[in-house]
Short mmCIF file of C-alpha atoms in Angstrom, two decimals:
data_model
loop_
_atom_site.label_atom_id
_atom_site.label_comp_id
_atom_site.label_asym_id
_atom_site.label_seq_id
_atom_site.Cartn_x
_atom_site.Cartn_y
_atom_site.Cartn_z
CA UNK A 1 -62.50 -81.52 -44.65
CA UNK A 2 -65.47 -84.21 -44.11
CA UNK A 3 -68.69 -82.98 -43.30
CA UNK A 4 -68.57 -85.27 -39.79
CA UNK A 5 -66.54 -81.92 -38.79
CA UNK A 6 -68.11 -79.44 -36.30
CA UNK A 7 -67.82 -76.42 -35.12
CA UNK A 8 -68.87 -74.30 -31.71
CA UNK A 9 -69.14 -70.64 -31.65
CA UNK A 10 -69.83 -68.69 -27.84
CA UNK A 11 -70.96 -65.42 -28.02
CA UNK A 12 -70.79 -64.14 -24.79
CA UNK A 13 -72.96 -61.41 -23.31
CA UNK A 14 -72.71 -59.62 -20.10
CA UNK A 15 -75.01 -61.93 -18.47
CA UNK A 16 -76.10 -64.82 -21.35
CA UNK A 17 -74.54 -67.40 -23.06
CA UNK A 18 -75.43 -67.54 -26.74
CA UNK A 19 -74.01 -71.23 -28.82
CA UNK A 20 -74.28 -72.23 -32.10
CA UNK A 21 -73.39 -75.57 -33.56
CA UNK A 22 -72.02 -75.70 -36.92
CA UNK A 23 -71.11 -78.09 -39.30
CA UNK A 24 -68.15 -77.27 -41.66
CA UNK A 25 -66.17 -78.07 -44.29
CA UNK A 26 -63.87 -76.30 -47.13
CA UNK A 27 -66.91 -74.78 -48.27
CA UNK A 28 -67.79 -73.14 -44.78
CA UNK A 29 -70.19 -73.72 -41.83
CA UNK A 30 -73.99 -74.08 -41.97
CA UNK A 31 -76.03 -73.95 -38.85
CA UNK A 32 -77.18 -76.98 -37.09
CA UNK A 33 -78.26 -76.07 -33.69
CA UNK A 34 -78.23 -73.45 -31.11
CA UNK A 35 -78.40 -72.85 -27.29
CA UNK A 36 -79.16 -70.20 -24.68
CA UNK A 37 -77.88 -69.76 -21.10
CA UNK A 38 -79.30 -66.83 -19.05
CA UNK A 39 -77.51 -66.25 -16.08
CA UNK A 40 -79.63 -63.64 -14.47
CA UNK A 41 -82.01 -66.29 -13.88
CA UNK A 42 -82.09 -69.34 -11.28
CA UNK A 43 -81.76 -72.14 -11.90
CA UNK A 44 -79.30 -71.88 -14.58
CA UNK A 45 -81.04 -73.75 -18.18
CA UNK A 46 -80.05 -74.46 -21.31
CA UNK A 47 -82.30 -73.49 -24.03
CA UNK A 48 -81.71 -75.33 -26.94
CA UNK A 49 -82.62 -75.77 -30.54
CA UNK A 50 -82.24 -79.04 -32.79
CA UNK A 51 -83.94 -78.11 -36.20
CA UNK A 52 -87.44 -78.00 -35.36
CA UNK A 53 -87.37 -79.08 -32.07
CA UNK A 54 -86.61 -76.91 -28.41
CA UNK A 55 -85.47 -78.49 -25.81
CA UNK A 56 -84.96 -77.13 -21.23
CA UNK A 57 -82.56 -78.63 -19.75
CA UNK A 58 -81.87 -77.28 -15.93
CA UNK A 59 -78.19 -77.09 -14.88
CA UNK A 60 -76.60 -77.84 -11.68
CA UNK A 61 -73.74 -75.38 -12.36
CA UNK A 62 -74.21 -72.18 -10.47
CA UNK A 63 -71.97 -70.12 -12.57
CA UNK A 64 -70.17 -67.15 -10.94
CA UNK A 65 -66.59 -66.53 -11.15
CA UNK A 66 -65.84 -69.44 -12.89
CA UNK A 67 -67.22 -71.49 -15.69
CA UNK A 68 -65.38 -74.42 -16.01
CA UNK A 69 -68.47 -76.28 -14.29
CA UNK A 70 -70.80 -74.70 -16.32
CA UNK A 71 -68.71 -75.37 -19.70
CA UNK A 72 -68.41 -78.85 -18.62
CA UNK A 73 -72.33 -79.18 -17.98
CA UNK A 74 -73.58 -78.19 -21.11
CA UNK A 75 -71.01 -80.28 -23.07
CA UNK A 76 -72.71 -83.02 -21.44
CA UNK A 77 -76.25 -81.83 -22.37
CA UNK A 78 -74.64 -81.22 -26.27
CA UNK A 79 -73.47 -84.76 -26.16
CA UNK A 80 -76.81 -86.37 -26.11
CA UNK A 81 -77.44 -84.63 -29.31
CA UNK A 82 -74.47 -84.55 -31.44
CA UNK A 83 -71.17 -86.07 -31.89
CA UNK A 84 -69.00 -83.89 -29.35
CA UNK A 85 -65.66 -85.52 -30.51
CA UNK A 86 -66.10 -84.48 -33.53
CA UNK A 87 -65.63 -81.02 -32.40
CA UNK A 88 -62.75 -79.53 -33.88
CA UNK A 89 -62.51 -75.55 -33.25
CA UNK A 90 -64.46 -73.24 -30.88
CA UNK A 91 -65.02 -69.71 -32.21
CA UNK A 92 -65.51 -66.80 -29.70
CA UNK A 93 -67.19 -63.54 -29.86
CA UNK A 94 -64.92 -61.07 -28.11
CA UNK A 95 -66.14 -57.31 -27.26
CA UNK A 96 -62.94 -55.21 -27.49
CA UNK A 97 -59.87 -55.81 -29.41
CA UNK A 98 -58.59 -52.34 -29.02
CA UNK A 99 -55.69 -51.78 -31.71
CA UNK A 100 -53.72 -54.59 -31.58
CA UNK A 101 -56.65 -57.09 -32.91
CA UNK A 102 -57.64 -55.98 -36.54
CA UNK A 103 -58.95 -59.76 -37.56
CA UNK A 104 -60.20 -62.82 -36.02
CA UNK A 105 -57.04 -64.69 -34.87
CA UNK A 106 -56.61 -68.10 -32.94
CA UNK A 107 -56.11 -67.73 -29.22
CA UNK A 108 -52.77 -69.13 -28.52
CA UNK A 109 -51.62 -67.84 -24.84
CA UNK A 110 -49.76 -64.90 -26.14
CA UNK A 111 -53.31 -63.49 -27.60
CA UNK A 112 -55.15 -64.67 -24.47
CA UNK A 113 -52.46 -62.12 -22.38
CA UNK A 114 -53.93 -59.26 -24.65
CA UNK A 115 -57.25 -59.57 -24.05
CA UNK A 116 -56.84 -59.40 -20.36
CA UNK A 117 -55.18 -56.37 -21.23
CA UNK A 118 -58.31 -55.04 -22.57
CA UNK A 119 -60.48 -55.82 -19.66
CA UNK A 120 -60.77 -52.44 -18.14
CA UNK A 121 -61.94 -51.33 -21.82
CA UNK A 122 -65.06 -53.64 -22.01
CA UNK A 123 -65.33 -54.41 -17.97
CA UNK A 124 -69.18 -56.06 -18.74
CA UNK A 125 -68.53 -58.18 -21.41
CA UNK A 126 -64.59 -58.88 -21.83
CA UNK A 127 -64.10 -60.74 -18.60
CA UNK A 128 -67.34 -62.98 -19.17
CA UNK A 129 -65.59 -63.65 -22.44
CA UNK A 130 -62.35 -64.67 -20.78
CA UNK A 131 -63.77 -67.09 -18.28
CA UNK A 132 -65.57 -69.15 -21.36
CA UNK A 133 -62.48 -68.97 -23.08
CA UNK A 134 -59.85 -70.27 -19.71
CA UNK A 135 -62.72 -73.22 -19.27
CA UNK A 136 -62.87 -74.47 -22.46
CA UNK A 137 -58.67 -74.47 -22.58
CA UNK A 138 -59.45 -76.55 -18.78
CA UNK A 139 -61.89 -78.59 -20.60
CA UNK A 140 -60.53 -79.27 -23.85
CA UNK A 141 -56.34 -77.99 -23.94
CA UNK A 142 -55.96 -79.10 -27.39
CA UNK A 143 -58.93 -77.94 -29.32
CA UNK A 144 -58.30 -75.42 -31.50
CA UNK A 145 -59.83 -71.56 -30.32
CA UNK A 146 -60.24 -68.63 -32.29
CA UNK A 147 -61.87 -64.93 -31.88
CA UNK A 148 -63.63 -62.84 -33.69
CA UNK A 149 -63.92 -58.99 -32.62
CA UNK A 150 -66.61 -56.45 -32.50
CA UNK A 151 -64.71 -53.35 -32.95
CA UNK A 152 -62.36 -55.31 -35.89
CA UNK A 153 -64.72 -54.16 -38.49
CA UNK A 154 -64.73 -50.67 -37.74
CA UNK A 155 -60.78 -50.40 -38.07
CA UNK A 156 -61.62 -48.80 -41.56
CA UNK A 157 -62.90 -45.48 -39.61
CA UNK A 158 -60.47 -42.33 -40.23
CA UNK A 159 -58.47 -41.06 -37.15
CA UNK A 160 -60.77 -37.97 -36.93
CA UNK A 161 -63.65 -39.89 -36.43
CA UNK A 162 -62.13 -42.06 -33.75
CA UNK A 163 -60.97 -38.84 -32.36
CA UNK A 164 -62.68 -37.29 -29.07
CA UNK A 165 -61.44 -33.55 -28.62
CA UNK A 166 -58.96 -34.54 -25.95
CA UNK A 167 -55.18 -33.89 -25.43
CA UNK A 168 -53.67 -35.85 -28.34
CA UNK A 169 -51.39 -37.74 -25.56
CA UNK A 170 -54.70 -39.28 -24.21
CA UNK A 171 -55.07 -40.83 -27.90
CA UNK A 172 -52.15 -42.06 -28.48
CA UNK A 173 -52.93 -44.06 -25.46
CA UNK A 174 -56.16 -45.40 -26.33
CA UNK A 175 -58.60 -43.11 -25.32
CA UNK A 176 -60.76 -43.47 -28.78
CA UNK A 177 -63.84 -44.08 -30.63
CA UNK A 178 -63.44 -48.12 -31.44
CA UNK A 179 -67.46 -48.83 -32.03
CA UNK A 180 -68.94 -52.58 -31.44
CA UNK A 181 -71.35 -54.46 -32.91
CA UNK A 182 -69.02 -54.91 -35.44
CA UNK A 183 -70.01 -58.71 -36.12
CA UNK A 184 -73.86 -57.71 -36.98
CA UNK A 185 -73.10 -55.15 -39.01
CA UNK A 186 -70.44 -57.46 -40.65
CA UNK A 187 -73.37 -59.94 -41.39
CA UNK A 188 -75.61 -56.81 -42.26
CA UNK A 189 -73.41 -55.48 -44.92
CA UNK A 190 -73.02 -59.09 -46.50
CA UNK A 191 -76.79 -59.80 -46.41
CA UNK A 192 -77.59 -56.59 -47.99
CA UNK A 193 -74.63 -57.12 -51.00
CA UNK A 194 -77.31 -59.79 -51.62
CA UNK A 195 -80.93 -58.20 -51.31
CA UNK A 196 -80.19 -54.63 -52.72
CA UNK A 197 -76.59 -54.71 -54.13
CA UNK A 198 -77.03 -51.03 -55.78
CA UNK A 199 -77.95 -49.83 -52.10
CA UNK A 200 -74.74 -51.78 -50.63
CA UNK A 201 -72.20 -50.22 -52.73
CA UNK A 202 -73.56 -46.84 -51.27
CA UNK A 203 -74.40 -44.58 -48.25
CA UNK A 204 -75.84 -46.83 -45.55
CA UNK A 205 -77.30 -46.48 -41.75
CA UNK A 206 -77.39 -49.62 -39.99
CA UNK A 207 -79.80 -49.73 -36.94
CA UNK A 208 -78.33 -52.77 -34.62
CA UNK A 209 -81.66 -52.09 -31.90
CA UNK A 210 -81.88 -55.04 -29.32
CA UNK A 211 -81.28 -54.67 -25.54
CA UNK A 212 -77.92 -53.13 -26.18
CA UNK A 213 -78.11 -50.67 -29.19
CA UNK A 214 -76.00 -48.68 -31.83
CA UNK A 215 -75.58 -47.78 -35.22
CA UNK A 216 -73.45 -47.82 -38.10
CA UNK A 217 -72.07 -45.83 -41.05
CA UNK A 218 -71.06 -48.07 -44.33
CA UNK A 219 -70.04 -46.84 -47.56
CA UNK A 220 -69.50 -49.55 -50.03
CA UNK A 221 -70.08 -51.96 -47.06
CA UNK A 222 -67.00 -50.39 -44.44
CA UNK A 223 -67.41 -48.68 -41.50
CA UNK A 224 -67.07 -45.34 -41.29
CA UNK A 225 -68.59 -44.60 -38.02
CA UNK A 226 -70.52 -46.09 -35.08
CA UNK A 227 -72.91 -44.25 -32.74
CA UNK A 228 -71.01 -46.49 -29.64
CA UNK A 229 -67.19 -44.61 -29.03
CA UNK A 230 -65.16 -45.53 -26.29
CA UNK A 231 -67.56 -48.00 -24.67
CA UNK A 232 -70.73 -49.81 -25.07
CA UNK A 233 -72.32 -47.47 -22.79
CA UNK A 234 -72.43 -44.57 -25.56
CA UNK A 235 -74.57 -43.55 -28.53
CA UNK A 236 -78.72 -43.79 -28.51
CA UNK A 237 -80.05 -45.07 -25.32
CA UNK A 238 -80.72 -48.72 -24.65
CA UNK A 239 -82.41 -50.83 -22.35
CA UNK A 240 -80.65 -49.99 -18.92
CA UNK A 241 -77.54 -48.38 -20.70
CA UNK A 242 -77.69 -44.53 -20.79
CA UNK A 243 -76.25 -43.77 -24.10
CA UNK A 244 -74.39 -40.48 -24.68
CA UNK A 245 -74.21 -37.85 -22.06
CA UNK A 246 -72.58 -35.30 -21.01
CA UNK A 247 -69.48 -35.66 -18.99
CA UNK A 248 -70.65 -32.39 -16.67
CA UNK A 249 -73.75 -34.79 -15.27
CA UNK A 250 -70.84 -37.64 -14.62
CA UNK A 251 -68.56 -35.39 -12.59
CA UNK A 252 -71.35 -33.98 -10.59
CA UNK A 253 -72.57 -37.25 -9.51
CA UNK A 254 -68.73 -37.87 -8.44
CA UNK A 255 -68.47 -35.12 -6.54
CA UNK A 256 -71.46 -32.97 -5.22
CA UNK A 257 -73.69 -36.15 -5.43
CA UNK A 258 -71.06 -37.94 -3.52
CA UNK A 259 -71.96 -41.28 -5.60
CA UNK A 260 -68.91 -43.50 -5.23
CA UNK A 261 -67.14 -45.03 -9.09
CA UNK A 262 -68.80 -48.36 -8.57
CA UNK A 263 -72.17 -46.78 -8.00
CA UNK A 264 -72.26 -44.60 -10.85
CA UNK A 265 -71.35 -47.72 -13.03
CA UNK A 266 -73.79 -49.68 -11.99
CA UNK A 267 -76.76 -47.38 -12.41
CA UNK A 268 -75.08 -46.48 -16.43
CA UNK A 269 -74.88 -49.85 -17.25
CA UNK A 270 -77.92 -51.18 -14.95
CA UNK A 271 -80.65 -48.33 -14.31
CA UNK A 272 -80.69 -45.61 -17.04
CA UNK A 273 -81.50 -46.10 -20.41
CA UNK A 274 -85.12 -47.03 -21.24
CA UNK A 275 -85.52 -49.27 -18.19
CA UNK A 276 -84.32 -45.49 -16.21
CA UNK A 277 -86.83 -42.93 -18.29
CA UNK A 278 -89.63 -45.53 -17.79
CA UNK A 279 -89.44 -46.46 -14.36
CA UNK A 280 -91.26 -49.64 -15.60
CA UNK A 281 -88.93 -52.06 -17.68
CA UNK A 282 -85.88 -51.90 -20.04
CA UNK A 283 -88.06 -54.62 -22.44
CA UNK A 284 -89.29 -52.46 -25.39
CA UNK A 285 -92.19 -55.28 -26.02
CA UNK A 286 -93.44 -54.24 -21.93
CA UNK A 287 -93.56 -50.72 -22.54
CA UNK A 288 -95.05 -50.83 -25.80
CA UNK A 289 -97.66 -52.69 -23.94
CA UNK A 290 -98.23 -50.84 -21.13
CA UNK A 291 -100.09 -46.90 -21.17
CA UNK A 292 -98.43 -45.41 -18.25
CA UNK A 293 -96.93 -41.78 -19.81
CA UNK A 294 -93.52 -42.84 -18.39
CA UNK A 295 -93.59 -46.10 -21.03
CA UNK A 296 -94.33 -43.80 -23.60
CA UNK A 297 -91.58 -41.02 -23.17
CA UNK A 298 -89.06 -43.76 -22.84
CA UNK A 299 -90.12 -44.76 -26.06
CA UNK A 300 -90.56 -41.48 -27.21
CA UNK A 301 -86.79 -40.56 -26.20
CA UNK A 302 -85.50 -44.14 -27.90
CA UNK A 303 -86.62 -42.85 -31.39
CA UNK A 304 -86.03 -39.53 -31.14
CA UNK A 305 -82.39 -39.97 -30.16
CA UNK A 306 -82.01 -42.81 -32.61
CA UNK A 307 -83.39 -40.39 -35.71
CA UNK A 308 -80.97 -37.34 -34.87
CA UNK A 309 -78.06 -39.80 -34.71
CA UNK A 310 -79.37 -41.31 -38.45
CA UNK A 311 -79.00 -37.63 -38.77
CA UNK A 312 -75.37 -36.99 -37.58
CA UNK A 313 -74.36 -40.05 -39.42
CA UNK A 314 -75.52 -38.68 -42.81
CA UNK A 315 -73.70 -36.26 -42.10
CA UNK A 316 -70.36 -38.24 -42.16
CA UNK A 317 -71.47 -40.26 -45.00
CA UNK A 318 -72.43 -37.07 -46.83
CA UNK A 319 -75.81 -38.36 -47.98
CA UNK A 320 -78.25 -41.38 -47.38
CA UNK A 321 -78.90 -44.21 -49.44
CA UNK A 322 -80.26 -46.99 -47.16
CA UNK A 323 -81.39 -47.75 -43.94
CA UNK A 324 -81.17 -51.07 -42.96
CA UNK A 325 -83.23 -52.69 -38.80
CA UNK A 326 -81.89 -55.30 -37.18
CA UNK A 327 -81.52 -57.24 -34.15
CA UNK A 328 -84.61 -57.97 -31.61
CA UNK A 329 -86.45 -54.30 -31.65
CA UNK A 330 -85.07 -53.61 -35.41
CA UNK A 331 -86.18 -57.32 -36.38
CA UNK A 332 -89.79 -57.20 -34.70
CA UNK A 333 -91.01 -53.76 -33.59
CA UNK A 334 -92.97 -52.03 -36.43
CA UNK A 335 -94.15 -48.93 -34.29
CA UNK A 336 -90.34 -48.14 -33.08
CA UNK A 337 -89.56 -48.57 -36.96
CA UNK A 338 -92.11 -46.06 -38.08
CA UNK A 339 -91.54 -43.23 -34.85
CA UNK A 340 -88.04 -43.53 -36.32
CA UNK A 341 -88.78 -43.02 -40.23
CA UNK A 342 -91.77 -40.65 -39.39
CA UNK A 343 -88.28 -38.13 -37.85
CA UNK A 344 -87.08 -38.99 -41.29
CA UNK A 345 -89.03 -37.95 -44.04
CA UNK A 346 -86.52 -35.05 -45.31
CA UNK A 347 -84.00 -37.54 -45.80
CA UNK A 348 -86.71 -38.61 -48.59
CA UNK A 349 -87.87 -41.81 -46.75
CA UNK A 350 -91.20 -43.09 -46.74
CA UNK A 351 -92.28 -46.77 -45.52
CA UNK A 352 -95.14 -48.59 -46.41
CA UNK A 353 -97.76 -49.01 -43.96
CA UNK A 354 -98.48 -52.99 -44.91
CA UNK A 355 -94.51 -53.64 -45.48
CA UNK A 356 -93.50 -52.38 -41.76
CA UNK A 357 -96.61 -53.93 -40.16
CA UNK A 358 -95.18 -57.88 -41.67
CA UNK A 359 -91.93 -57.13 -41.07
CA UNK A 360 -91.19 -57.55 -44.55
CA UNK A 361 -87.19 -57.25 -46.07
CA UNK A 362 -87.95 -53.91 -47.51
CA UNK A 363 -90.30 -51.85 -45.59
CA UNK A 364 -89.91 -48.28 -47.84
CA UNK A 365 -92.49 -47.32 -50.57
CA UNK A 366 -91.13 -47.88 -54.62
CA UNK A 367 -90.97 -43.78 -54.63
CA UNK A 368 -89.18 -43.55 -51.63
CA UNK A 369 -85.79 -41.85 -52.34
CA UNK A 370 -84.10 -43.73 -49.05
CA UNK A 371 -85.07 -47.70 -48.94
CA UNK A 372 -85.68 -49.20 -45.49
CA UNK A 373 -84.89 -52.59 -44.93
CA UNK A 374 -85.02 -54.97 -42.13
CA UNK A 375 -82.51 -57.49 -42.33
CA UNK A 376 -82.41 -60.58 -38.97
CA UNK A 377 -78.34 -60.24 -38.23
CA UNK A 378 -76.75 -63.79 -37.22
CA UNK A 379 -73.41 -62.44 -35.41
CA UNK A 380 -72.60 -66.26 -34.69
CA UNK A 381 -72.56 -67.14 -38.56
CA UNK A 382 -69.87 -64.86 -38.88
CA UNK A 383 -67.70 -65.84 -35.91
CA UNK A 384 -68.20 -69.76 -37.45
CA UNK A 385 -66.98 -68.16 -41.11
CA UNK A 386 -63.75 -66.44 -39.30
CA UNK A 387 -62.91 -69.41 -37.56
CA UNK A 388 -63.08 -71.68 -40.22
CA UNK A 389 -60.89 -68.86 -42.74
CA UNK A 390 -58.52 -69.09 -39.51
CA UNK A 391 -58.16 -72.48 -39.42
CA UNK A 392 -58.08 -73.00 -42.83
CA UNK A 393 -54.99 -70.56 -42.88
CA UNK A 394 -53.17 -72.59 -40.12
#
């Protein structure tokens, strides 16, 4: 393949729009741009980044149910910057691929008609991922689509981890641990074959913390176990997402509370999490900031719950021998780093003071017997690599 080929990957978000631009060839795909769309905030712009150089551009599109206008827009914008016809496959992040989706695969309609299946599994993210996908098949019907699943890579997790303690017909039907995240902590475990190769072919905690959170067991690089189960509303909490709870708290607020289904959704997925505790904001870089004692027990609660689930986890793994931040608070937050390591010490972890403060690639001291590492994740480097394996194997 020439190198005049490119490539698009969307990684949808509940409310944002995350595109890289790729060039590929038989080789594989190296980064050439990338662009933001927040859609929680009016007017609609595109934020994006040619090499060295940023560039706003406001949208007319207003979004909402469908994106076909907004697809169409930013092609436009992407035009005045690179060669759109020499597009030749779009690669999609895609939340849930329950059990039938084990792999990235192309998205003929057959596939398409599964992932609608899936919708009530993912109800945030799959349906955002769905209306990218149907306007881009408006937009351009014969380009080439594939997707690339967060919960594919943790089909190596045994069926009594995925288990919840539940009749067994409720299993059998789906009601399961899948985990997500699975495309950072796919980039994650190839970054760190790299850096610390003796660590990778261990026991190894992943810490995925940005506004949604979770973590991840690895030995020898697979999954074998995720903090997030059945949705992306469990594990450690996150910015407006609750985390785990119990189920007694959810059937209260059903019944004696009188909260109606939609109601209680909203505030797990909108108004609990840090954003809840605080009172103040679900942005870890506000409450750090601010000296209220609600900002600090949100904080407070985020590493706490995040160390006993590093706990748990080591459990699984029977034994610890790396610990690996990433993502926007795991990237860029010394202080959340060392709350969490400070819970951590009889796991034989130590980090060095100067090492966490630059957010350097290995944060732990030479005598520590757990190494820390923070490691940036690139989830859309991996959906361009799948694609391009995909198409290559048409």
């Amino acid at each position: 393949m020439p190198n005049t080929n490119l490539l698009l990957t969307f990684n949808t978000g509940s409310s944002t729009l995350k595109i890289g631009l790729f060039q590929f060839d038989a080789d594989g795909a190296r980064r050439i741009g990338k662009g933001l769309v927040d859609f929680s905030r009016r007017p609609l712009t595109f934020h994006l980044i040619e090499g060295p150089t940023a560039f706003d551009t406001r949208l007319e599109a207003e979004g909402g149910e469908d994106f076909r206008a907004v697809i169409a827009e930013l092609f436009e914008v992407l035009a005045a910057h690179f060669d759109m016809a020499a597009v030749r496959v779009i690669g999609h992040r895609v939340v849930h691929g329950g059990d039938r989706f084990a792999g990235p695969v192309v998205l003929n309609d057959a596939n398409i008609d599964e992932l609608d299946k899936l919708v009530a599994l993912a109800p945030l993210h799959q349906p955002q991922a769905l209306r990218v996908i149907r306007a881009m098949k408006h937009l351009r019907p014969a380009l080439a689509q594939t997707a690339s699943f967060d919960t594919a890579f943790h089909a190596t997790q045994s069926d009594l981890i995925r288990r919840f303690a539940l009749p067994r017909a409720l299993h059998d039907r789906g009601i399961k641990r899948y985990g997500f995240h699975g495309l950072s902590y796919a980039f994650i475990a190839r970054q760190l074959r790299n850096l610390a190769p003796e660590v990778a072919a261990g026991k190894v905690i992943v810490a995925h913390l940005g506004n949604g959170a979770s973590l991840c067991a690895l030995d020898g690089g697979e999954s074998r176990d995720c903090s997030m189960g059945f949705s992306t509303l469990d594990g450690i909490p996150m910015a407006t997402r609750c985390g785990t709870i119990d189920p007694g708290v959810l059937l209260y607020l059903l019944g004696a509370s009188g909260r109606t289904l939609r109601n209680l959704e909203e505030m797990l997925y909108y108004r609990s999490g840090l954003l809840g505790v605080s009172g103040i904001s679900g942005d870890m870089r506000d409450l750090l900031r601010d000296k209220r004692s609600e900002a600090a027990e949100a904080v407070d609660l985020f590493s706490l719950r995040i160390a006993g689930e590093i706990g748990r986890m080591t459990a699984t793994l029977g034994g610890l021998d790396g610990l690996v931040f990433t993502a926007g608070i795991g990237e860029h937050q010394p202080e959340i780093r060392a709350a969490i390591c400070s819970r951590l010490r009889w796991l034989g972890l130590n980090l060095g003071a100067d090492e966490n403060s630059s957010n350097a690639p290995v944060i732990s001291t030479l005598g520590s017997k757990t190494r820390a590492f923070v490691i940036p994740t690139d989830e859309e480097q991996i959906i361009a690599d799948e694609a391009v394996s995909v198409l290559s194997g048409e």
